[in-house]
Amino acid sequence: MIKIGLVGLPNVGKSSLFRFLTQKKSKEDIKNYPFATIKPGHGIMPIPDFRLEKLAQSFQSSKITPSVIEWVDIAGLVKGAAQGFGLGNEFLSHIREVDLICHVVRCFVDSKVEHVEKNVNPLRDCEIIQSELILADLQQIERKKQKLQLLQKKQPEQAEKELKILTYLEQNLINSSTLHQLKSTIEQKNPEWIPIIKSYNLLTIKPAIIIANYSQEAEIKELENYAKIQKKCFFPLSVQAENDYLDLSAEKKKEFETIWQTANLSLLTEKIKELLNLKVFFMAGPKEVKSWLASKGMNAKNCAGLIHSDIEKRFNHARIYNYQDWLVCPNEKQLNELGKVRTEGAQYIIQEGDICHFLFGK
């Protein structure tokens, strides 16, 4: 399952955002003082996808099962975390376990909610977070270099190769370049380095998205411009307003329908899919319509394995047509007559929106 870590300074709204994304009703862990969250919270969010409803209506499916992602609410980071301040290394170890980092940045002003840096400054807060992740990576690189130097006599070629890679990464981090920004350059010039770099599990190699937590739209303009210049993914969200709406009764929500529109989380999940190179495929029938998340490069046999390992082992072939074709002609028999239903083998790369029926032997 894909894991996304909510990262940021204390009191920026990570736990409130976590509550909104996972639709958890409890407010127990939402406090207005630093380090109210100590152990990371874990929660599941179904990925919104309008295609599921359309397929379910057509197939008269008894059940709809969306694919899901896991959100991890991680304790607040403070300046000096890489040197052990705040929750220090414990905090950083939790970030290493996620696939994508979500920087939650406070843009709202509220005198009742303490700011660890004493005033609201989104750009400064962004830089603090990035600096701490870079410092943590530099420390890890230094430890790795020391170990390799001890192995130079036993494995000189491997040690020399890795030391060269680590020195390159170190130099770029010193210049404040995150490794994720370097990734495409490395893939083009030194693709053989990528598996080695991945094995280090460095923090700044992970893709990231900035979520601007605001109360008024004017508060996010500066941060939005910063994200554009830095070429970082950006998503604004009024977390308090979303949670207030979440708490309303069904009757009250109906009253607010004309003046309030809740955030379109499908836009957020599309950004996440793009950053993590993910696609969605479907299985559809009268019993159930289900969506599945998969890496873009996964073939039919690999995707079958997401459903069940036995289906992957005994994979025979797959009958496939795409959602876009189905939308034009929502009838499998007619699609087959039009040549839109294909029989594909194990190596076929499943495409975004493919509707699949996997066939397997005994």
Coordinates of C-alpha atoms in Angstrom, one line a residue:
M1 CA 0.0 0.0 0.0
I2 CA 1.2 3.5 -0.8
K3 CA 2.2 5.5 2.3
I4 CA 2.2 9.3 2.4
G5 CA 3.8 11.1 5.4
L6 CA 2.4 14.4 6.7
V7 CA 5.5 16.4 7.6
G8 CA 5.9 20.0 9.0
L9 CA 6.6 22.2 11.9
P10 CA 4.5 21.7 15.1
N11 CA 1.0 23.3 15.1
V12 CA 0.7 23.7 11.3
G13 CA -2.4 21.5 11.2
K14 CA -1.0 18.1 10.3
S15 CA -3.3 16.2 12.7
S16 CA -6.4 18.2 11.6
L17 CA -5.5 17.5 8.0
F18 CA -5.0 13.8 8.8
R19 CA -8.5 13.8 10.4
F20 CA -10.1 15.3 7.3
L21 CA -8.3 13.0 4.8
T22 CA -9.1 9.9 6.7
Q23 CA -12.5 11.1 7.9
K24 CA -11.7 10.1 11.5
K25 CA -14.1 11.7 13.9
S26 CA -11.9 11.8 17.0
K27 CA -10.2 15.1 18.0
E28 CA -8.2 13.7 20.8
D29 CA -4.8 14.2 19.2
I30 CA -5.5 17.7 17.9
K31 CA -3.9 20.2 20.3
N32 CA -2.6 23.7 19.9
Y33 CA 0.8 23.0 21.5
P34 CA 4.0 21.5 20.0
F35 CA 4.5 17.7 19.9
A36 CA 0.8 16.8 20.7
T37 CA 1.5 14.0 18.2
I38 CA 4.3 11.8 19.3
K39 CA 3.6 8.4 17.8
P40 CA 2.7 8.5 14.1
G41 CA -1.0 8.1 13.4
H42 CA -2.1 5.8 10.5
G43 CA -5.3 6.1 8.5
I44 CA -6.7 4.9 5.2
M45 CA -8.2 7.2 2.5
P46 CA -10.2 5.7 -0.4
I47 CA -9.1 7.3 -3.7
P48 CA -12.0 9.2 -5.2
D49 CA -12.7 8.1 -8.8
F50 CA -16.0 9.1 -10.6
R51 CA -15.4 6.2 -13.0
L52 CA -16.3 3.6 -10.3
E53 CA -19.8 4.9 -9.9
K54 CA -20.4 4.9 -13.7
L55 CA -19.1 1.4 -14.0
A56 CA -21.1 0.1 -11.1
Q57 CA -24.3 1.6 -12.5
S58 CA -23.7 0.0 -15.9
F59 CA -22.8 -3.4 -14.5
Q60 CA -25.4 -3.2 -11.7
S61 CA -22.6 -4.1 -9.3
S62 CA -23.5 -5.0 -5.7
K63 CA -20.3 -3.5 -4.3
I64 CA -17.9 -0.7 -5.1
T65 CA -14.3 -1.0 -3.8
P66 CA -12.0 1.9 -4.4
S67 CA -8.2 1.6 -4.1
V68 CA -6.7 3.3 -1.0
I69 CA -3.7 5.1 0.2
E70 CA -2.3 5.3 3.8
W71 CA -1.7 8.6 5.4
V72 CA 0.8 8.8 8.3
D73 CA 0.6 11.7 10.7
I74 CA 4.2 12.3 11.8
A75 CA 5.3 14.3 14.8
G76 CA 6.3 18.0 14.2
L77 CA 9.8 18.8 13.1
V78 CA 11.7 21.7 14.6
K79 CA 14.9 23.5 13.6
G80 CA 17.8 21.3 14.6
A81 CA 15.9 18.0 14.3
A82 CA 18.8 16.5 12.4
Q83 CA 21.0 17.2 15.5
G84 CA 18.5 15.5 17.8
F85 CA 16.3 18.5 18.8
G86 CA 12.6 17.9 19.3
L87 CA 12.0 14.3 18.5
G88 CA 15.0 14.3 16.2
N89 CA 16.1 10.9 14.8
E90 CA 12.8 9.2 15.8
F91 CA 10.9 11.7 13.6
L92 CA 13.3 11.3 10.7
S93 CA 13.0 7.5 10.9
H94 CA 9.3 7.7 10.5
I95 CA 9.7 9.7 7.3
R96 CA 12.0 7.0 5.8
E97 CA 9.1 4.6 5.9
V98 CA 6.8 6.6 3.5
D99 CA 6.7 6.7 -0.3
L100 CA 5.9 10.4 -0.6
I101 CA 6.4 13.4 1.7
C102 CA 3.6 15.9 2.1
H103 CA 4.9 19.2 3.5
V104 CA 2.1 20.8 5.5
V105 CA 2.8 24.5 5.7
R106 CA 0.9 26.9 7.9
C107 CA -0.4 30.0 6.1
F108 CA -3.3 30.9 8.5
V109 CA -2.9 33.4 11.3
D110 CA -4.5 32.5 14.7
S111 CA -3.3 34.0 18.0
K112 CA -4.9 31.0 19.8
V113 CA -2.6 28.5 18.0
E114 CA 1.0 28.9 19.0
H115 CA 3.7 29.0 16.3
V116 CA 6.9 27.3 17.2
E117 CA 8.9 30.1 15.4
K118 CA 6.7 32.8 17.1
N119 CA 5.2 34.2 13.8
V120 CA 3.7 32.9 10.6
N121 CA 6.1 32.8 7.7
P122 CA 5.3 30.0 5.2
L123 CA 8.5 30.5 3.1
R124 CA 10.8 30.3 6.1
D125 CA 8.9 27.2 7.4
C126 CA 9.4 25.5 4.0
E127 CA 13.1 26.2 4.1
I128 CA 13.4 24.9 7.7
I129 CA 11.8 21.6 6.7
Q130 CA 13.9 21.2 3.5
S131 CA 17.1 22.1 5.4
E132 CA 16.5 19.5 8.1
L133 CA 15.9 16.8 5.5
I134 CA 19.0 17.8 3.7
L135 CA 21.1 17.8 6.9
A136 CA 19.8 14.3 7.8
D137 CA 20.8 13.0 4.3
L138 CA 24.2 14.5 4.6
Q139 CA 24.7 12.8 8.0
Q140 CA 23.6 9.5 6.5
I141 CA 25.9 9.9 3.5
E142 CA 28.9 10.7 5.8
R143 CA 28.2 7.5 7.9
K144 CA 28.0 5.4 4.6
K145 CA 31.3 6.9 3.4
Q146 CA 33.0 6.0 6.6
K147 CA 31.8 2.3 6.3
L148 CA 32.9 2.2 2.7
Q149 CA 36.4 3.4 3.5
L150 CA 36.8 0.5 5.9
L151 CA 35.7 -1.9 3.1
Q152 CA 38.1 -0.4 0.4
K153 CA 40.7 -3.2 0.9
K154 CA 38.2 -6.0 0.7
Q155 CA 36.0 -4.6 -2.1
P156 CA 37.9 -1.8 -3.8
E157 CA 35.9 -1.6 -7.0
Q158 CA 32.5 -1.5 -5.3
A159 CA 33.8 0.9 -2.6
E160 CA 35.2 3.3 -5.2
K161 CA 32.0 3.3 -7.2
E162 CA 29.8 4.0 -4.2
L163 CA 32.2 6.7 -2.8
K164 CA 32.0 8.5 -6.2
I165 CA 28.1 8.4 -6.1
L166 CA 28.0 9.5 -2.5
T167 CA 30.4 12.4 -3.1
Y168 CA 28.2 13.5 -6.1
L169 CA 25.1 13.4 -3.9
E170 CA 26.9 15.2 -1.0
Q171 CA 28.0 18.1 -3.2
N172 CA 24.5 18.7 -4.6
L173 CA 23.0 18.5 -1.1
I174 CA 25.5 21.1 0.2
N175 CA 24.2 23.4 -2.6
S176 CA 20.6 22.8 -1.3
S177 CA 19.5 20.7 -4.2
T178 CA 17.2 17.9 -3.1
L179 CA 18.0 14.5 -4.6
H180 CA 14.5 14.2 -6.1
Q181 CA 15.4 17.3 -8.2
L182 CA 18.5 15.5 -9.4
K183 CA 16.8 12.1 -10.1
S184 CA 15.9 12.8 -13.8
T185 CA 19.5 14.0 -14.5
I186 CA 20.9 10.8 -12.9
E187 CA 18.5 8.6 -14.8
Q188 CA 19.7 10.1 -18.1
K189 CA 23.5 10.2 -17.4
N190 CA 24.1 7.4 -14.9
P191 CA 21.0 5.1 -14.8
E192 CA 23.1 2.3 -13.2
W193 CA 23.4 4.5 -10.1
I194 CA 19.6 4.6 -9.4
P195 CA 19.3 1.1 -7.7
I196 CA 22.3 2.0 -5.5
I197 CA 20.9 5.4 -4.5
K198 CA 17.5 3.8 -3.7
S199 CA 19.2 1.4 -1.3
Y200 CA 20.4 4.3 0.8
N201 CA 16.7 5.3 1.5
L202 CA 17.6 9.0 1.7
L203 CA 14.9 11.5 2.6
T204 CA 15.2 14.1 -0.1
I205 CA 15.0 11.5 -2.9
K206 CA 11.4 11.0 -2.1
P207 CA 8.8 12.9 -4.1
A208 CA 7.1 15.7 -2.2
I209 CA 4.0 17.9 -2.3
I210 CA 3.3 21.1 -0.4
I211 CA -0.1 21.5 1.2
A212 CA -0.8 25.1 2.1
N213 CA -3.1 25.2 5.1
Y214 CA -4.9 28.6 4.9
S215 CA -8.0 30.4 6.2
Q216 CA -8.1 33.1 3.5
E217 CA -6.9 32.7 -0.1
A218 CA -4.7 35.8 0.0
E219 CA -2.5 34.0 2.6
I220 CA -1.3 31.4 0.0
K221 CA -0.1 33.6 -2.9
E222 CA 3.5 33.9 -1.8
L223 CA 3.9 30.2 -1.1
E224 CA 2.2 29.3 -4.4
N225 CA 4.7 31.5 -6.3
Y226 CA 7.6 29.9 -4.3
A227 CA 6.4 26.4 -5.2
K228 CA 6.3 27.4 -8.9
I229 CA 9.8 28.8 -8.8
Q230 CA 11.1 25.7 -6.9
K231 CA 9.1 23.4 -9.3
K232 CA 7.3 21.8 -6.4
C233 CA 3.8 20.3 -6.4
F234 CA 1.3 22.6 -4.6
F235 CA -2.2 22.0 -3.2
P236 CA -4.1 24.6 -1.1
L237 CA -6.6 23.5 1.5
S238 CA -8.6 25.3 4.2
V239 CA -8.3 22.4 6.8
Q240 CA -10.3 24.0 9.6
A241 CA -13.2 24.9 7.3
E242 CA -13.2 21.3 5.9
N243 CA -13.3 19.8 9.4
D244 CA -16.0 22.2 10.5
Y245 CA -18.1 21.1 7.5
L246 CA -17.3 17.4 8.3
D247 CA -18.8 17.9 11.8
L248 CA -22.1 19.2 10.5
S249 CA -25.2 17.1 10.5
A250 CA -26.6 15.9 7.1
E251 CA -29.3 18.5 7.4
K252 CA -26.9 21.3 8.1
K253 CA -24.6 20.2 5.2
K254 CA -27.6 20.5 2.9
E255 CA -28.2 24.1 4.0
F256 CA -24.6 24.9 3.1
E257 CA -24.6 23.2 -0.3
T258 CA -25.1 26.4 -2.2
I259 CA -22.4 28.4 -0.4
W260 CA -19.7 25.8 0.4
Q261 CA -18.0 23.3 -1.8
T262 CA -15.7 20.8 -0.1
A263 CA -12.2 20.3 -1.5
N264 CA -11.9 18.2 -4.6
L265 CA -9.6 15.4 -3.3
S266 CA -9.5 13.8 -6.7
L267 CA -7.2 16.7 -7.8
L268 CA -4.9 15.9 -4.9
T269 CA -4.8 12.2 -5.6
E270 CA -4.1 12.9 -9.3
K271 CA -1.0 14.9 -8.2
I272 CA 0.0 12.0 -6.0
K273 CA -0.4 9.5 -8.8
E274 CA 1.7 11.7 -11.1
L275 CA 4.5 12.1 -8.5
L276 CA 4.6 8.4 -7.8
N277 CA 4.2 7.2 -11.4
L278 CA 1.0 5.3 -10.6
K279 CA -1.9 4.2 -12.8
V280 CA -5.4 2.8 -12.0
F281 CA -6.9 -0.2 -13.6
F282 CA -10.4 -1.8 -12.9
M283 CA -12.1 -5.1 -12.5
A284 CA -15.8 -4.8 -13.2
G285 CA -18.8 -7.2 -12.9
P286 CA -22.2 -7.6 -11.3
K287 CA -20.7 -8.7 -7.9
E288 CA -18.1 -5.9 -7.6
V289 CA -16.4 -2.9 -9.3
K290 CA -12.9 -2.4 -7.9
S291 CA -10.0 -0.1 -8.7
W292 CA -6.4 -1.0 -8.3
L293 CA -3.3 1.2 -8.0
A294 CA -0.2 0.0 -9.8
S295 CA 3.2 1.4 -10.9
K296 CA 3.0 2.6 -14.5
G297 CA 5.5 0.1 -15.8
M298 CA 3.7 -3.0 -14.3
N299 CA 2.7 -5.6 -16.9
A300 CA -0.5 -7.7 -16.9
K301 CA 1.0 -10.6 -14.9
N302 CA 2.4 -8.2 -12.2
C303 CA -1.0 -6.5 -11.9
A304 CA -2.7 -9.8 -11.6
G305 CA -0.4 -10.4 -8.6
L306 CA -1.8 -7.4 -6.8
I307 CA -5.1 -9.2 -6.8
H308 CA -3.7 -12.5 -5.6
S309 CA -0.3 -14.2 -5.8
D310 CA -2.0 -17.4 -7.2
I311 CA -3.4 -15.5 -10.1
E312 CA 0.1 -14.2 -11.0
K313 CA 1.6 -17.7 -10.7
R314 CA -1.0 -19.3 -12.9
F315 CA -1.6 -16.3 -15.2
N316 CA -2.7 -17.4 -18.7
H317 CA -3.9 -14.2 -20.4
A318 CA -6.1 -11.1 -19.9
R319 CA -9.1 -9.8 -21.7
I320 CA -8.9 -6.0 -21.7
Y321 CA -10.7 -2.9 -22.9
N322 CA -10.2 0.7 -21.8
Y323 CA -12.6 2.9 -19.9
Q324 CA -12.5 5.6 -22.6
D325 CA -13.7 3.1 -25.2
W326 CA -16.3 1.7 -22.8
L327 CA -17.6 5.3 -22.2
V328 CA -18.3 5.7 -25.9
C329 CA -19.9 2.2 -26.1
P330 CA -20.8 0.8 -22.6
N331 CA -21.5 -2.7 -23.9
E332 CA -18.9 -5.4 -23.8
K333 CA -20.4 -7.5 -26.6
Q334 CA -20.5 -4.4 -28.9
L335 CA -17.0 -3.4 -27.9
N336 CA -15.8 -6.9 -28.8
E337 CA -17.4 -6.6 -32.3
L338 CA -15.7 -3.2 -32.7
G339 CA -12.3 -4.9 -31.9
K340 CA -11.9 -2.9 -28.7
V341 CA -11.7 -5.9 -26.5
R342 CA -8.2 -7.4 -26.7
T343 CA -6.6 -10.6 -25.5
E344 CA -3.2 -9.7 -24.0
G345 CA -0.3 -11.8 -22.6
A346 CA 1.8 -11.5 -19.5
Q347 CA 4.1 -8.8 -20.8
Y348 CA 1.4 -6.4 -21.9
I349 CA 1.8 -3.1 -19.9
I350 CA -1.6 -2.3 -18.3
Q351 CA -2.7 1.3 -19.2
E352 CA -4.5 3.9 -17.1
G353 CA -8.2 3.1 -17.1
D354 CA -7.9 -0.5 -18.5
I355 CA -10.8 -2.7 -17.5
C356 CA -9.3 -6.2 -17.0
H357 CA -10.5 -9.7 -16.7
F358 CA -7.6 -12.0 -15.8
L359 CA -7.7 -15.7 -16.8
F360 CA -5.5 -18.2 -15.1
G361 CA -5.0 -22.0 -15.2
K362 CA -4.9 -24.7 -12.5

